[in-house]
CSV table of C-alpha atoms (C1' of nucleotides) in Angstrom, one decimal:
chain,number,residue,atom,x,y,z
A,1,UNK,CA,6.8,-9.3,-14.4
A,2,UNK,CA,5.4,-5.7,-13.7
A,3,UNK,CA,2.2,-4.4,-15.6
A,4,UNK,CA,2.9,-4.5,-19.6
A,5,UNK,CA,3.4,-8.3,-19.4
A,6,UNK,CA,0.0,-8.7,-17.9
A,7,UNK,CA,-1.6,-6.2,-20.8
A,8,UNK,CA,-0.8,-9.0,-23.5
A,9,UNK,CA,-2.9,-12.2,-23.3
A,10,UNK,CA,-1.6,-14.9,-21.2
A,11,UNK,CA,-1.3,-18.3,-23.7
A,12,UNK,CA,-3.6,-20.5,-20.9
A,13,UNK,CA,-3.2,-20.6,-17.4
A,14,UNK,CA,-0.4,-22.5,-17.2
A,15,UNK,CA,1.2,-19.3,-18.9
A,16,UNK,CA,-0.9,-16.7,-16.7
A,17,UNK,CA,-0.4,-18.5,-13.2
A,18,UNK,CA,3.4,-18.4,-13.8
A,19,UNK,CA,3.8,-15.1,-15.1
A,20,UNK,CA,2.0,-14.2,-11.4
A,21,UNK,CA,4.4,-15.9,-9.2
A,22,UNK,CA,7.5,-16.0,-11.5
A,23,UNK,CA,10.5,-14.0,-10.6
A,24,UNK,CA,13.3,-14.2,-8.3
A,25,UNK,CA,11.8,-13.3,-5.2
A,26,UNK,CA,8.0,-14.1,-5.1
A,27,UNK,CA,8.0,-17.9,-4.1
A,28,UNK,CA,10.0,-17.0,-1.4
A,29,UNK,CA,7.9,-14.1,-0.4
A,30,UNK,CA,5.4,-15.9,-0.4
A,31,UNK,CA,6.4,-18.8,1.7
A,32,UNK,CA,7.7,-16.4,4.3
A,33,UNK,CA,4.3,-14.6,4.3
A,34,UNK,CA,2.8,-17.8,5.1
A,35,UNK,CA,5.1,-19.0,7.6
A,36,UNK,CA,5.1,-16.4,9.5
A,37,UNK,CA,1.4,-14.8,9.0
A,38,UNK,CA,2.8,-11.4,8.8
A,39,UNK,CA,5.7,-9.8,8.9
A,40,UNK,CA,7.6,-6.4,8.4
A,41,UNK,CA,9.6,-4.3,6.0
A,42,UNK,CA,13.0,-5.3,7.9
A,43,UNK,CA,12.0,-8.8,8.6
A,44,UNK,CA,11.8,-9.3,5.2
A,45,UNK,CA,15.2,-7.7,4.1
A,46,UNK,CA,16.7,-9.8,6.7
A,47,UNK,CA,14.8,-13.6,5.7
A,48,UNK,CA,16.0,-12.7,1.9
A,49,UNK,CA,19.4,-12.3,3.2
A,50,UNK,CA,20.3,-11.9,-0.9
A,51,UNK,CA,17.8,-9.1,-1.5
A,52,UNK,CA,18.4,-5.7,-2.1
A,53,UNK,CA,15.8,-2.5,-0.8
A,54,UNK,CA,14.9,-1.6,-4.2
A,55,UNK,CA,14.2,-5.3,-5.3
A,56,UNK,CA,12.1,-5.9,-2.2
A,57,UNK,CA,10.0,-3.0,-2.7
A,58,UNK,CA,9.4,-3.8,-6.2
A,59,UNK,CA,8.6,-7.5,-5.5
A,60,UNK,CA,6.5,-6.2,-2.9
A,61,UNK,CA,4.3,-4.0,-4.9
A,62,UNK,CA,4.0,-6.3,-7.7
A,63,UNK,CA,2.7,-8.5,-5.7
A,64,UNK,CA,0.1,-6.1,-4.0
A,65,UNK,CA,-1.0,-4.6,-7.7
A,66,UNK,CA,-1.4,-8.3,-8.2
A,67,UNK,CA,-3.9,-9.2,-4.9
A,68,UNK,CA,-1.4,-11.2,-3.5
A,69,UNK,CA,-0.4,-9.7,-0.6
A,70,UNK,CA,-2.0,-6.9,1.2
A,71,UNK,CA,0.3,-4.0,2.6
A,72,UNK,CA,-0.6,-2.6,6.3
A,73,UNK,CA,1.1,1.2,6.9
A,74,UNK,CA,1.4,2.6,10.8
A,75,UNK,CA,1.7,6.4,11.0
A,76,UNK,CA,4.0,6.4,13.3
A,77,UNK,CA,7.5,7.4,14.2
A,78,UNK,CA,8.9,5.2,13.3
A,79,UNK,CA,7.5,4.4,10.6
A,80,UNK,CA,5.8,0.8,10.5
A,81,UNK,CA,5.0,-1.7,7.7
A,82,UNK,CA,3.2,-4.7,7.8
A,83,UNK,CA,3.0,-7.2,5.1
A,84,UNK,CA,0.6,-10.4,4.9
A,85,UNK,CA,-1.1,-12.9,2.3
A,86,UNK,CA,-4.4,-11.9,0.7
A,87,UNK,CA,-7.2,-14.6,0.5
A,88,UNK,CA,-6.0,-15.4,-3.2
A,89,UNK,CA,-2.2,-15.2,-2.3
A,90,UNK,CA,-3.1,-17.8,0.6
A,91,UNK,CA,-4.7,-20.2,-2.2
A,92,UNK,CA,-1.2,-20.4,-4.0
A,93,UNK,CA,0.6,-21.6,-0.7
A,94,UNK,CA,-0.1,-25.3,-0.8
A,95,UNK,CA,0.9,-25.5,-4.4
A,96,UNK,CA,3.8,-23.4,-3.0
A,97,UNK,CA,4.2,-26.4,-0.6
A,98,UNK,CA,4.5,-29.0,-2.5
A,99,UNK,CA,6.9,-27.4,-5.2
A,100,UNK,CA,9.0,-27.0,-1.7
A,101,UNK,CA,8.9,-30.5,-0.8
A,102,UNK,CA,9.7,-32.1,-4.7
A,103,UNK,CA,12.8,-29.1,-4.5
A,104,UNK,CA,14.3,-30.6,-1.1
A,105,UNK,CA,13.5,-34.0,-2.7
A,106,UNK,CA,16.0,-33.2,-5.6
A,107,UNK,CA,18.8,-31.4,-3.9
A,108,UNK,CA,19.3,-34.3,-1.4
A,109,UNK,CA,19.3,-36.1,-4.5
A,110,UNK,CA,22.0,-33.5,-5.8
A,111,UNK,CA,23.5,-33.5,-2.8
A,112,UNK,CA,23.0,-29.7,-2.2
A,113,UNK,CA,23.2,-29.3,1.6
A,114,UNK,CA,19.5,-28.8,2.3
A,115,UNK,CA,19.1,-25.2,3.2
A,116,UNK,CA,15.5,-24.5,5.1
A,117,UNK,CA,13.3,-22.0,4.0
B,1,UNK,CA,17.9,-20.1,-16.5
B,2,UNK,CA,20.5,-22.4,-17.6
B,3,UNK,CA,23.7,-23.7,-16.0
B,4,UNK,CA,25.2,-20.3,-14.2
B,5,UNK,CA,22.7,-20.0,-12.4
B,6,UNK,CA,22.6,-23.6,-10.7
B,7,UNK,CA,26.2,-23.0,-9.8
B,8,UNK,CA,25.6,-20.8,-7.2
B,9,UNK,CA,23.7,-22.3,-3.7
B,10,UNK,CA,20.3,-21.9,-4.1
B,11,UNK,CA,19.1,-19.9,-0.6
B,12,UNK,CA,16.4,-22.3,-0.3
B,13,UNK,CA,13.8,-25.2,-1.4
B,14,UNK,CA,11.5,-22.7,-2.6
B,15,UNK,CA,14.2,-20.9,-4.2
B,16,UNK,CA,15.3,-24.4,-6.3
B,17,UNK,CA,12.4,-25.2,-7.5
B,18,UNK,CA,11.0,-22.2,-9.1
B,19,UNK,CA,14.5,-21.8,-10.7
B,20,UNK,CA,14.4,-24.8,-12.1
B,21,UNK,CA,10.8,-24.4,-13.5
B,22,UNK,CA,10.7,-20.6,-14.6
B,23,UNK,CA,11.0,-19.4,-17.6
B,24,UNK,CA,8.9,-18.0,-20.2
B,25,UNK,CA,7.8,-22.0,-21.8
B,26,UNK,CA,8.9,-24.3,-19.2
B,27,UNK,CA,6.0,-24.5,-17.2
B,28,UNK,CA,3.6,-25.4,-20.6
B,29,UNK,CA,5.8,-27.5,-22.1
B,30,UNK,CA,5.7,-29.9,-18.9
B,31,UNK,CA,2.1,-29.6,-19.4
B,32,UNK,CA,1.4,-30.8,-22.5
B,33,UNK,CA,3.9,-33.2,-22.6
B,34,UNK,CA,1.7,-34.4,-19.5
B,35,UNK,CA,-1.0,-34.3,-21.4
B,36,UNK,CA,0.2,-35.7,-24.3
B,37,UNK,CA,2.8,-38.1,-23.0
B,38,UNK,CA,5.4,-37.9,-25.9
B,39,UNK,CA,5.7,-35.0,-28.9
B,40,UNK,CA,7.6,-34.7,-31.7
B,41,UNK,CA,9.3,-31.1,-32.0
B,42,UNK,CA,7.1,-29.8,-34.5
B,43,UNK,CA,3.9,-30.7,-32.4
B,44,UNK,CA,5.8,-28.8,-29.4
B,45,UNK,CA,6.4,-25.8,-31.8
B,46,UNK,CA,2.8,-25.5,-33.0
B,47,UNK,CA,1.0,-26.4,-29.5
B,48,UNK,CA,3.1,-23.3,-28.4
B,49,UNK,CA,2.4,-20.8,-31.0
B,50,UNK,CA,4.3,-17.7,-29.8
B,51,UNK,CA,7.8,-19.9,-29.8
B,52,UNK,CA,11.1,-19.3,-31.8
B,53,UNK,CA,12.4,-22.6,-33.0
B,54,UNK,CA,15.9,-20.6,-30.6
B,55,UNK,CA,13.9,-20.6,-27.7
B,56,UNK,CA,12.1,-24.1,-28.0
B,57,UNK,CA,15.4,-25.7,-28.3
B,58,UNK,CA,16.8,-23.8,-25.9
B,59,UNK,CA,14.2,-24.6,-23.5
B,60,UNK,CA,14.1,-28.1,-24.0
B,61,UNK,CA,17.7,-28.2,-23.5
B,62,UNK,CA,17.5,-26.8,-20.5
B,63,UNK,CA,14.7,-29.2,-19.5
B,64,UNK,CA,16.6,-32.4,-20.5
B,65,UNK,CA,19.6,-31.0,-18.9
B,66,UNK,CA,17.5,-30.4,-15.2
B,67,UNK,CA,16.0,-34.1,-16.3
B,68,UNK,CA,12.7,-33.1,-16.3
B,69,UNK,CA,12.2,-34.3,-19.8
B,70,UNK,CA,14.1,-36.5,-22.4
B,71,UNK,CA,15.1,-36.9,-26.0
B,72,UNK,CA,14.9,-39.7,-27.9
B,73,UNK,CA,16.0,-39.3,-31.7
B,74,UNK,CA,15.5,-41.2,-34.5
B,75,UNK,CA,18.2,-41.5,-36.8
B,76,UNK,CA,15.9,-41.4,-40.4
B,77,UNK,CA,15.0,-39.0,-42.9
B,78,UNK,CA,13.7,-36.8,-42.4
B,79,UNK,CA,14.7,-36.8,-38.7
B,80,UNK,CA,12.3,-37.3,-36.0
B,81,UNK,CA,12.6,-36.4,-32.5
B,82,UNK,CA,10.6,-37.2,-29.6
B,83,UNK,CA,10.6,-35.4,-26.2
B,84,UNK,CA,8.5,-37.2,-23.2
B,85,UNK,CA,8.6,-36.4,-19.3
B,86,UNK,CA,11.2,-37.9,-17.2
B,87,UNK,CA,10.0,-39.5,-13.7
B,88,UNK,CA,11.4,-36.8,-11.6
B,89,UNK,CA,9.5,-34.3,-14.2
B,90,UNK,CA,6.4,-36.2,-14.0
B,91,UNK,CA,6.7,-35.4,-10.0
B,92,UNK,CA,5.7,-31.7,-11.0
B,93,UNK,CA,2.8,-32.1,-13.1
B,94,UNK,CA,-0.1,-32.5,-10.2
B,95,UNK,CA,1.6,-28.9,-8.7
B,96,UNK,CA,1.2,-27.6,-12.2
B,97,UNK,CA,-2.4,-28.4,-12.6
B,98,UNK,CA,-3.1,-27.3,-9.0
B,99,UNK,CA,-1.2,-23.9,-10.7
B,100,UNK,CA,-3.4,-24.3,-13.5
B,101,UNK,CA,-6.5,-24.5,-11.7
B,102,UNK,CA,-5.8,-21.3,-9.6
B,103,UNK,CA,-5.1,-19.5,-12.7
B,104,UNK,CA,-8.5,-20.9,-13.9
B,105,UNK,CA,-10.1,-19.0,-11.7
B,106,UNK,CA,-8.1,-16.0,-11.2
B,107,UNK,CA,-8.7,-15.8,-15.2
B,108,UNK,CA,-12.5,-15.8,-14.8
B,109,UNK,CA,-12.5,-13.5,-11.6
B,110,UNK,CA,-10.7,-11.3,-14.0
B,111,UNK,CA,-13.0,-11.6,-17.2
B,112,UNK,CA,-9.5,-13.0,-19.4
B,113,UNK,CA,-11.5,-14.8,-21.9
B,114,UNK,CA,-10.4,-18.9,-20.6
B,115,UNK,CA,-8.1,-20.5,-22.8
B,116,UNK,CA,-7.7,-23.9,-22.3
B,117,UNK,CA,-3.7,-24.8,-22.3
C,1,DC,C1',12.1,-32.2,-39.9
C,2,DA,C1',14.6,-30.4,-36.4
C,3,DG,C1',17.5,-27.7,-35.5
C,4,DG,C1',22.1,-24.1,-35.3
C,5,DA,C1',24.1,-19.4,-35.8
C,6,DT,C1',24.2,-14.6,-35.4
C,7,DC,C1',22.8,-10.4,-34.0
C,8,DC,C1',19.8,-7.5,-31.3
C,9,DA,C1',16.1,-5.5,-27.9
C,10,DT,C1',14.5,-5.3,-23.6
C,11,DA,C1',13.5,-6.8,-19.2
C,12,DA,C1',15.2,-8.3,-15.0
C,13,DC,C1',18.2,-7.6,-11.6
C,14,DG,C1',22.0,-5.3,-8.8
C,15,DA,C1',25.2,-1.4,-6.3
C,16,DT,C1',25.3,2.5,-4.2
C,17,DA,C1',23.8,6.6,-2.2
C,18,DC,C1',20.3,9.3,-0.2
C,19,DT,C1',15.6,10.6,2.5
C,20,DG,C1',10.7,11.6,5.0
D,1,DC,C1',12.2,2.2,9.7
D,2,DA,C1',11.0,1.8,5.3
D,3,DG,C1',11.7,3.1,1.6
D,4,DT,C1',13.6,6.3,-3.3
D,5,DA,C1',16.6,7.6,-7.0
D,6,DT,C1',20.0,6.8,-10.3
D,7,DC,C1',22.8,4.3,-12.9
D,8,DG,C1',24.9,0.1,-14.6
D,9,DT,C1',25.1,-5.0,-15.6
D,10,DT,C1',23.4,-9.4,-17.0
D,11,DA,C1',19.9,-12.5,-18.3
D,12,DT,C1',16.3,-13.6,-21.2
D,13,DG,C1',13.9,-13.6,-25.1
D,14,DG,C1',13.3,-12.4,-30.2
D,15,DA,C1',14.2,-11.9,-35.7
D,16,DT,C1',16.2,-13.6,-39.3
D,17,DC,C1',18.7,-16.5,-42.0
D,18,DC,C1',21.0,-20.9,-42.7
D,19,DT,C1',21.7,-26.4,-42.7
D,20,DG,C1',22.5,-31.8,-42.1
DNA sequence: CAGGATCCATAACGATACTG
DNA sequence: CAGTATCGTTATGGATCCTG
């Protein structure tokens, strides 16, 4: 997901759009990001209730090395982080969107219990 | 990718659908079988160049399994297989081009050479 | 032609403890 | 508060050879 992969040609864009959003986390990064407009370290860790610190902070700064998402730092005492979308990680969010609504589509369908995002 | 995973509540919408649509080939295989309504496996396996004959099978399992695609053999020799989208697969193409079209652009912003998928 | 089987490498992800 | 560091596990993908 991280650097190397992006060193080797992508096949198409097909191939290079997904390796950019692919991964556990991202969508749902994402999403939030866009829900919410901006949000926090903590906020985060607590909307990804199945995340981990170190997988968060990864996520996170693939995502920044990949203009997704810009990161905002307060020096302060506490500390303060602020994350939010970037212009081009604000393009993906309708395709984002839709993906959402054909994936609460299927688990009714499935019968999942629909869990909100 | 395959079952496991599915076993265990997804957290959310978001979190569904990109399961169900990550992966290394899955994305580009729902794209040209878009594009070219119904392959044979050979057609898949040279349209995706960098594939093990493993991993295309594999995939496509997976796919037919999620119904996103199906199988249709033909019981001749030498055998012939067929793989086309199903309906609820079909659903997901106009979020893949919109995909396709961001990583259009991203490519060019980024001087990739374009390679059409 | 369309694969199955086997073995292997690495990449992705996770648990836990610690820190400026 | 917002992370690091270290270590371990599992998932994913790949090479190679074989077959109905």
């Amino acid at each position: 997901m991280a650097k190397k992969k992006r060193v080797d040609e992508p096949a198409c864009a097909v191939d290079y759009a997904f390796r950019r959003i692919g991964g556990k986390y991202k969508g749902r990064i994402l999403w939030y990001l866009n829900a919410r407009a901006v949000m926090r370290y903590g906020e985060l860790r607590k909307a990804i209730k199945d995340i981990t610190p170190k997988m968060l902070t990864q996520t996170l700064r693939e995502l920044e090395d990949d203009k997704l998402i810009q990161r905002k730092v307060y020096h302060e005492v506490p500390p303060k982080v602020e994350y939010s979308l970037t212009e081009t990680g604000a393009e993906l969010i309708p395709f984002i969107d839709h993906l959402r609504q054909w994936g609460d589509r299927q688990m009714e369908k499935e019968a999942w219990p629909g869990i909100s995002c």
